[in-house]
């Protein structure tokens, strides 16, 4: 789940479009994030770099029931 990412963006007063610009993400990657679909570690690393955070600050592992 990327709920932590969305909360972090709010806390930093950033919009999804700002994140796309800072990290060079495509709209399809942003769509995957929005739907809690898997994205590459490289994408997550770029987000962490841009937001100056760790991967645990933006991603939660949610078990399927």
CSV table of C-alpha atoms in Angstrom, one decimal:
chain,number,residue,atom,x,y,z
A,1,UNK,CA,0.0,0.0,0.0
A,2,UNK,CA,1.3,3.5,-0.8
A,3,UNK,CA,-1.0,5.3,1.6
A,4,UNK,CA,2.1,6.5,3.5
A,5,UNK,CA,3.4,8.1,0.3
A,6,UNK,CA,0.2,10.0,-0.2
A,7,UNK,CA,0.2,11.2,3.4
A,8,UNK,CA,3.9,12.3,3.0
A,9,UNK,CA,3.0,14.3,-0.1
A,10,UNK,CA,0.2,16.1,1.9
A,11,UNK,CA,2.6,16.7,4.8
A,12,UNK,CA,5.2,18.2,2.4
A,13,UNK,CA,2.5,20.2,0.6
A,14,UNK,CA,3.1,18.5,-2.7
A,15,UNK,CA,0.7,17.2,-5.4
A,16,UNK,CA,1.1,14.0,-7.4
A,17,UNK,CA,2.0,16.2,-10.4
A,18,UNK,CA,4.9,17.6,-8.3
A,19,UNK,CA,6.1,14.1,-7.5
A,20,UNK,CA,6.0,13.1,-11.2
A,21,UNK,CA,8.1,16.2,-12.1
A,22,UNK,CA,10.6,15.6,-9.3
A,23,UNK,CA,11.1,11.9,-10.1
A,24,UNK,CA,10.5,11.8,-13.8
A,25,UNK,CA,7.7,9.2,-13.3
A,26,UNK,CA,5.3,8.4,-16.2
A,27,UNK,CA,1.6,8.8,-15.8
A,28,UNK,CA,1.2,5.0,-16.1
A,29,UNK,CA,3.6,4.5,-13.1
A,30,UNK,CA,1.6,7.1,-11.2
A,31,UNK,CA,-1.6,5.2,-12.1
A,32,UNK,CA,0.0,2.0,-10.7
A,33,UNK,CA,0.9,3.8,-7.5
A,34,UNK,CA,-2.7,5.1,-7.2
A,35,UNK,CA,-4.1,1.6,-7.5
A,36,UNK,CA,-1.6,0.1,-5.1
A,37,UNK,CA,-0.1,-2.0,-7.9
A,38,UNK,CA,3.6,-3.1,-7.8
A,39,UNK,CA,6.2,-0.7,-9.2
A,40,UNK,CA,10.0,-1.3,-9.5
A,41,UNK,CA,12.4,-0.8,-6.7
A,42,UNK,CA,14.1,1.8,-9.0
A,43,UNK,CA,10.9,3.9,-9.0
A,44,UNK,CA,10.6,3.6,-5.2
A,45,UNK,CA,14.2,4.6,-4.8
A,46,UNK,CA,13.7,7.7,-7.0
A,47,UNK,CA,10.7,8.7,-4.9
A,48,UNK,CA,12.7,8.2,-1.7
A,49,UNK,CA,15.5,10.3,-3.1
A,50,UNK,CA,13.2,13.1,-4.2
A,51,UNK,CA,11.3,13.2,-0.9
A,52,UNK,CA,14.4,12.5,1.3
A,53,UNK,CA,12.9,9.5,3.0
A,54,UNK,CA,13.3,5.8,3.4
A,55,UNK,CA,11.3,3.1,1.6
A,56,UNK,CA,9.4,2.3,4.8
A,57,UNK,CA,8.2,5.9,4.9
A,58,UNK,CA,6.2,5.4,1.7
A,59,UNK,CA,5.3,1.7,1.4
A,60,UNK,CA,3.4,-0.7,3.7
A,61,UNK,CA,3.2,-4.4,3.0
A,62,UNK,CA,-0.4,-5.6,3.2
A,63,UNK,CA,-1.1,-9.3,3.4
A,64,UNK,CA,-3.8,-10.7,1.1
A,65,UNK,CA,-6.5,-12.5,3.1
